[in-house]
Short mmCIF file of C-alpha atoms in Angstrom, two decimals:
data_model
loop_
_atom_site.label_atom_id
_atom_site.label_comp_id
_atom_site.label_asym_id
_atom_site.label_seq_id
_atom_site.Cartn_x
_atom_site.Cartn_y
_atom_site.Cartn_z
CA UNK A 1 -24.28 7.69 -7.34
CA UNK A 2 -23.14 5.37 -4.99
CA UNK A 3 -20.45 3.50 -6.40
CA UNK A 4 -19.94 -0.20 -4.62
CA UNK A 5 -15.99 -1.56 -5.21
CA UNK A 6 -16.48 -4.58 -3.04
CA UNK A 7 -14.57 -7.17 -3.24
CA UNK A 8 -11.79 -5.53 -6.24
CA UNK A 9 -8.56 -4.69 -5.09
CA UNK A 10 -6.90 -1.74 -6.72
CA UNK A 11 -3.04 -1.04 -6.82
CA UNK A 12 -2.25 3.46 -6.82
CA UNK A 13 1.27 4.20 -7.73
CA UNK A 14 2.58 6.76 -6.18
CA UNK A 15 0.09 6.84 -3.43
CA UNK A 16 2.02 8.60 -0.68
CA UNK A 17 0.92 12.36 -0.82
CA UNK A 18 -1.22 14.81 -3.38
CA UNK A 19 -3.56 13.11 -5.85
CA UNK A 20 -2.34 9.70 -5.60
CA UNK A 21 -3.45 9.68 -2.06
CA UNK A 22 -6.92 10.76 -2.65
CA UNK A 23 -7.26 7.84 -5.13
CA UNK A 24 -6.01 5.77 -2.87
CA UNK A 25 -8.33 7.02 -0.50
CA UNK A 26 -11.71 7.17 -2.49
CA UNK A 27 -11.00 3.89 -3.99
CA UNK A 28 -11.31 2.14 -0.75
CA UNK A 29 -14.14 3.99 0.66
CA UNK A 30 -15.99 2.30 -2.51
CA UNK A 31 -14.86 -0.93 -1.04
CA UNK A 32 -11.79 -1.96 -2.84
CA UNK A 33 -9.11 -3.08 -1.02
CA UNK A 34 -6.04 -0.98 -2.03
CA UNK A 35 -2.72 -0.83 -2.19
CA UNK A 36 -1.08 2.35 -1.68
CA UNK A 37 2.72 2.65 -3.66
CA UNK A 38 5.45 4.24 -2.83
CA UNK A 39 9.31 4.36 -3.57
CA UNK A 40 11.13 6.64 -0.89
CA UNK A 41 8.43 8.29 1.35
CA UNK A 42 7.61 5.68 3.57
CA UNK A 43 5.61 8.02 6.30
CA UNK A 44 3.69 9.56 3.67
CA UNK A 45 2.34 5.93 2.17
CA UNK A 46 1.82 4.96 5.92
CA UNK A 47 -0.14 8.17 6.51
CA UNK A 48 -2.44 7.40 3.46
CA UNK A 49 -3.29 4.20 5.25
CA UNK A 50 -3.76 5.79 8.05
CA UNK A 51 -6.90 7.60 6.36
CA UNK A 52 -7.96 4.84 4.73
CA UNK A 53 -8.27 2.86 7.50
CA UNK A 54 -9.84 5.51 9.69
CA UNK A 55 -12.83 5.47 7.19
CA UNK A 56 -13.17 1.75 8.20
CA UNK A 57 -11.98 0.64 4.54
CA UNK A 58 -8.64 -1.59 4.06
CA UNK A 59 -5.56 -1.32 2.40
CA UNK A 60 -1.90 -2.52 2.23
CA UNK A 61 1.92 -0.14 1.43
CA UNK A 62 3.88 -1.54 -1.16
CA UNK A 63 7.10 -0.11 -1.94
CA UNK A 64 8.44 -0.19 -5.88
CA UNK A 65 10.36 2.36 -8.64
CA UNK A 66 7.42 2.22 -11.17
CA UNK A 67 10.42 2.59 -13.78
CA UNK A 68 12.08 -1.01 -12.18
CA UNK A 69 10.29 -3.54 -14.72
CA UNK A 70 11.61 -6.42 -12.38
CA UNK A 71 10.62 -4.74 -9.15
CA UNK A 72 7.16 -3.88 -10.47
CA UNK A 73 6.77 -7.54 -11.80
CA UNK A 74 7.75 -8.78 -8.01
CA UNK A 75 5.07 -6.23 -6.42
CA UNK A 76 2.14 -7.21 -8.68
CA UNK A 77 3.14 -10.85 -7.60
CA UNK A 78 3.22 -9.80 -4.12
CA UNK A 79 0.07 -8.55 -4.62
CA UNK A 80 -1.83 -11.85 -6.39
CA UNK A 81 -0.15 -14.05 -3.60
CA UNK A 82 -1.89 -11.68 -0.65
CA UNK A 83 -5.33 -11.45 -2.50
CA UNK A 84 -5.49 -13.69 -5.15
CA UNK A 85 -6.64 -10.94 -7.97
CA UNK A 86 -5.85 -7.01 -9.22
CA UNK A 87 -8.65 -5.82 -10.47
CA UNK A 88 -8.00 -1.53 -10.84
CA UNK A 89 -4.68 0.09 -11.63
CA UNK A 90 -4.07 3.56 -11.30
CA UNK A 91 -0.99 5.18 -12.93
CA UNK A 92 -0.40 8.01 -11.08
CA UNK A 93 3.09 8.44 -10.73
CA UNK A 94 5.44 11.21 -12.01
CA UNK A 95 7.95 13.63 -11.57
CA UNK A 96 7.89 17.17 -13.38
CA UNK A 97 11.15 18.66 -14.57
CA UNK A 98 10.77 22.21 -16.73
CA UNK A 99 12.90 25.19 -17.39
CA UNK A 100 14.25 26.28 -20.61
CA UNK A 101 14.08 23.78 -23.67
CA UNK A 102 17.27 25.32 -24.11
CA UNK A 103 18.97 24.20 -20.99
CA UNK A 104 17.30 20.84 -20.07
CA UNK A 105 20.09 17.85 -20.44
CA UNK A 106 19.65 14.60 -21.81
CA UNK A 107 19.35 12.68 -18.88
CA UNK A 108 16.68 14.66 -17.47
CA UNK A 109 14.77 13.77 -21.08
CA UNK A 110 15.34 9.97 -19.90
CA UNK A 111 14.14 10.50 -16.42
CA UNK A 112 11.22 11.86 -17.78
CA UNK A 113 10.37 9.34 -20.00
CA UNK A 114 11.50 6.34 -17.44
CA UNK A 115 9.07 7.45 -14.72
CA UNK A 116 6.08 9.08 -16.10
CA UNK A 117 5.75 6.99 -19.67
CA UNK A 118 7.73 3.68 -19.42
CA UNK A 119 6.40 3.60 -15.61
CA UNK A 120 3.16 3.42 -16.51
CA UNK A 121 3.84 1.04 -19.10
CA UNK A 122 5.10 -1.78 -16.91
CA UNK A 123 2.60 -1.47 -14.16
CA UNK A 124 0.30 -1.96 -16.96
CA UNK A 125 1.90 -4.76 -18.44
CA UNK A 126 2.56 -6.52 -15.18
CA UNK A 127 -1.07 -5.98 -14.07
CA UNK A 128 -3.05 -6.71 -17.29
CA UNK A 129 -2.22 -10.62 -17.36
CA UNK A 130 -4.31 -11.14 -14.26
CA UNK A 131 -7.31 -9.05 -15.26
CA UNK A 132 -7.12 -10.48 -18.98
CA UNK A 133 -7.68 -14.05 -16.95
CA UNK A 134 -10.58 -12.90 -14.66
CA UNK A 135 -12.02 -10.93 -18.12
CA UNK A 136 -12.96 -7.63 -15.64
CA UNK A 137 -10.45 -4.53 -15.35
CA UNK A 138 -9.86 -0.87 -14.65
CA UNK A 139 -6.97 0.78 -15.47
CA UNK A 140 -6.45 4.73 -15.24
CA UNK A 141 -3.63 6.73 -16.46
CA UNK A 142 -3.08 9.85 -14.86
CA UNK A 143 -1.57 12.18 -17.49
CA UNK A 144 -2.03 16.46 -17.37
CA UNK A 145 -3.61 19.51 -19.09
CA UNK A 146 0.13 20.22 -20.09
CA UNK A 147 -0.46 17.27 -22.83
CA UNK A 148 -3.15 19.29 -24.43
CA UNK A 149 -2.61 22.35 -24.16
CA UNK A 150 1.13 23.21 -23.77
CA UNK A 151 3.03 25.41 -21.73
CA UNK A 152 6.34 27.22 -21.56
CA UNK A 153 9.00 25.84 -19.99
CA UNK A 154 7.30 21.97 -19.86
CA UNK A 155 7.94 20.85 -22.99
CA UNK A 156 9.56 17.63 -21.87
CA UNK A 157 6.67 16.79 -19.28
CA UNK A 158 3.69 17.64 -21.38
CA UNK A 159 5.78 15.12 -23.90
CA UNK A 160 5.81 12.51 -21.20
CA UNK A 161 2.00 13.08 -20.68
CA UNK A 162 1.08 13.24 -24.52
CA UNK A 163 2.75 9.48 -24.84
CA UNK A 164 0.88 8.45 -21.75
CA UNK A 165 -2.61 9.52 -23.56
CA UNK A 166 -1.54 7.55 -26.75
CA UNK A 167 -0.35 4.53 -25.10
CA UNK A 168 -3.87 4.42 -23.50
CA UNK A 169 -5.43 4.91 -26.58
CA UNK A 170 -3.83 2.14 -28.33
CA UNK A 171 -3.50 -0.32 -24.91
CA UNK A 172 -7.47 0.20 -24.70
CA UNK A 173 -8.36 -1.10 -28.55
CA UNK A 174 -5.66 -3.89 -27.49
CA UNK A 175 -7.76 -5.16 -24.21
CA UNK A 176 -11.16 -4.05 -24.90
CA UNK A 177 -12.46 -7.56 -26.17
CA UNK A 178 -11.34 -8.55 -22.64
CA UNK A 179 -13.56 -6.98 -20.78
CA UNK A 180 -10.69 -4.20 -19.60
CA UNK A 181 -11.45 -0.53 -19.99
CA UNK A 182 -8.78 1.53 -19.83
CA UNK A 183 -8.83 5.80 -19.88
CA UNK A 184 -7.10 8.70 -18.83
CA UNK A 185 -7.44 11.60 -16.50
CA UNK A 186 -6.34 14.75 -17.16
CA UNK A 187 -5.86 17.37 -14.32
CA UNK A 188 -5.11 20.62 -14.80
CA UNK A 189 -4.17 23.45 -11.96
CA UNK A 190 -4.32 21.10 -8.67
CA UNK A 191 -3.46 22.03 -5.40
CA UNK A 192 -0.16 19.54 -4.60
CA UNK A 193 3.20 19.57 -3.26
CA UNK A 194 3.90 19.83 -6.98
CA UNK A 195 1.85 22.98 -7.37
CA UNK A 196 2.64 24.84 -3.94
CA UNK A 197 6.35 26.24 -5.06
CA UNK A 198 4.98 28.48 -8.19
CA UNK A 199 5.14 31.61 -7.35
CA UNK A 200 2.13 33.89 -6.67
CA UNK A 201 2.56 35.83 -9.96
CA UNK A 202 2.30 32.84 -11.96
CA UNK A 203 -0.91 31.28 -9.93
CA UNK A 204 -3.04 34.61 -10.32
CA UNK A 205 -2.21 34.60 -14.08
CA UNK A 206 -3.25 30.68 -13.95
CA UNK A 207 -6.58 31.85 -11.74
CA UNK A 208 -7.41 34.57 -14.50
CA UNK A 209 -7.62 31.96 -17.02
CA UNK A 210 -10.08 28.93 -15.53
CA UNK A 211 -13.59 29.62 -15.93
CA UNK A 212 -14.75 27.85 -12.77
CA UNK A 213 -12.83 30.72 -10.83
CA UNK A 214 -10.72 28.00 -8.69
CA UNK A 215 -7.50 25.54 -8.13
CA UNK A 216 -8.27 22.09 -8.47
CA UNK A 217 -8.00 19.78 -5.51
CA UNK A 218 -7.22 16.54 -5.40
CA UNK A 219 -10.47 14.87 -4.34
CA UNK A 220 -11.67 16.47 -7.84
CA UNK A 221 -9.82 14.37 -9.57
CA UNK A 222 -10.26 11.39 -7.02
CA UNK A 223 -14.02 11.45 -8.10
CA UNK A 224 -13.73 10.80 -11.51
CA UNK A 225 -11.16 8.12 -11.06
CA UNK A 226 -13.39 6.03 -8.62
CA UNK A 227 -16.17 6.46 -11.49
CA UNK A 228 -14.04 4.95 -14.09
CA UNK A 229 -13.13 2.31 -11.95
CA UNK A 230 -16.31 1.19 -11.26
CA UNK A 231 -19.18 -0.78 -13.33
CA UNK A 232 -21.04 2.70 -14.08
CA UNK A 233 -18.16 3.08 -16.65
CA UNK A 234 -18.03 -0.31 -18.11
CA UNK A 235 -18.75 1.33 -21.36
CA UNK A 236 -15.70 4.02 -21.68
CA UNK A 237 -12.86 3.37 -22.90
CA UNK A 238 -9.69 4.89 -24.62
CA UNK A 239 -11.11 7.89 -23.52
CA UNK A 240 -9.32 11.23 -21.69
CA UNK A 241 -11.11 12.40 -18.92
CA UNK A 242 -10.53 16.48 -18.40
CA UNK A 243 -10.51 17.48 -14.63
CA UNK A 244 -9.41 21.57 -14.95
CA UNK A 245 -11.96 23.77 -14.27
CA UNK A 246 -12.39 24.62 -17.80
CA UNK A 247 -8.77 25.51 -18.17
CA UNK A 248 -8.29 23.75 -21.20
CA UNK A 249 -11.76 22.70 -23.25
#
């Protein structure tokens, strides 16, 4: 399938490394121009250009705390100034705190929360104005297996990631008669910066346990992203995509 993004521009929070990179990456070699976020790692946004422009697509850094309603607000305005639209949004930014239920503090709980729920929240509600008025729009949450199917020690993330798949349930029944189709991706064991400090213990016991006999990467979960982006998926919606190898089914 050859999946033509011409002409959309597309906005990937925390674009800088890992997954959000090769979203940022596959979306513009479909053609949409995209903006590639990032809050502290400057080099690693530029870098992500870098690739996107050396597959003769175009793109734009722009530099916003997802969980900063007001700076979010001023980036999607930078944004409709520059190219006069937004047309996909993909809510990929997070953080992952774990350890002992026991032990985690309250403020880690609100970090949590600020980044990976109420981040994706205001991108979405700063982005979905303009796509309500052009009546065409993508938006893709990025939540985890973790959401699904639990796991020790990750009880506060795989909260996190359970409200992001119920906010896009609800936020897709909300903007469907608008012609804006909004889903989730779910990825389960991917090879990231995230994923490269467990141990080797834990990632042969994870191994054991997916049927397709492999880590993830995170082109995998690029692929299906660009598909719900695109027109092929105009009829999905408030759906949750799995990408994990048959990890969790």
């Amino acid at each position: 399938m050859n999946i033509d993004l011409r002409n959309k521009v597309a906005l990937v929070s925390g674009a800088s490394r890992g997954i959000g990179r090769a979203v940022a990456v596959g979306l513009a070699k479909s053609g949409a121009f995209t903006y590639v976020n990032f809050v502290r790692n400057e080099e690693g946004a530029q870098y992500t250009l870098k690739i996107i422009q050396d597959n003769g697509a175009q793109g734009s850094t722009i530099q916003f705390p997802v969980e900063d309603r007001i700076a979010v607000q001023e980036g999607i305005k930078k944004i409709l100034i520059e190219k006069g639209r937004l047309d996909i949004l993909v809510n990929n930014a997070g953080i992952w705190i774990g350890g002992s239920s026991l032990r985690l503090r309250g403020d880690q709980w609100k970090r949590l929360l600020e980044v990976n729920l109420e981040g994706a929240f205001n991108c979405i509600q700063a982005s979905v104005r303009p796509m309500m008025k052009q009546r065409w729009g993508r938006i893709i949450n990025i939540s985890s297996v973790i959401a699904f199917s639990g796991n020790v020690g990750d009880a506060l993330y795989g909260a996190s990631k359970a409200g992001v798949v119920g906010m896009t349930k609800s936020l897709a029944r909300e903007f469907a008669s608008r012609n804006i189709c909004i889903n989730a991706v779910a990825p389960g064991f991917i090879e990231t910066d995230m994923t490269r400090d467990i141990s080797a213990e834990v990632r042969n016991e994870m191994l054991e346990m997916i049927p397709l006999g492999r880590f993830g990467a995170p082109e995998d979960v690029a692929g299906v992203v660009v598909f719900l982006a695109s027109d092929e998926a105009s009829y999905i919606t408030g759906q949750v995509i799995h990408v994990n190898g048959g990890l969790y089914m």
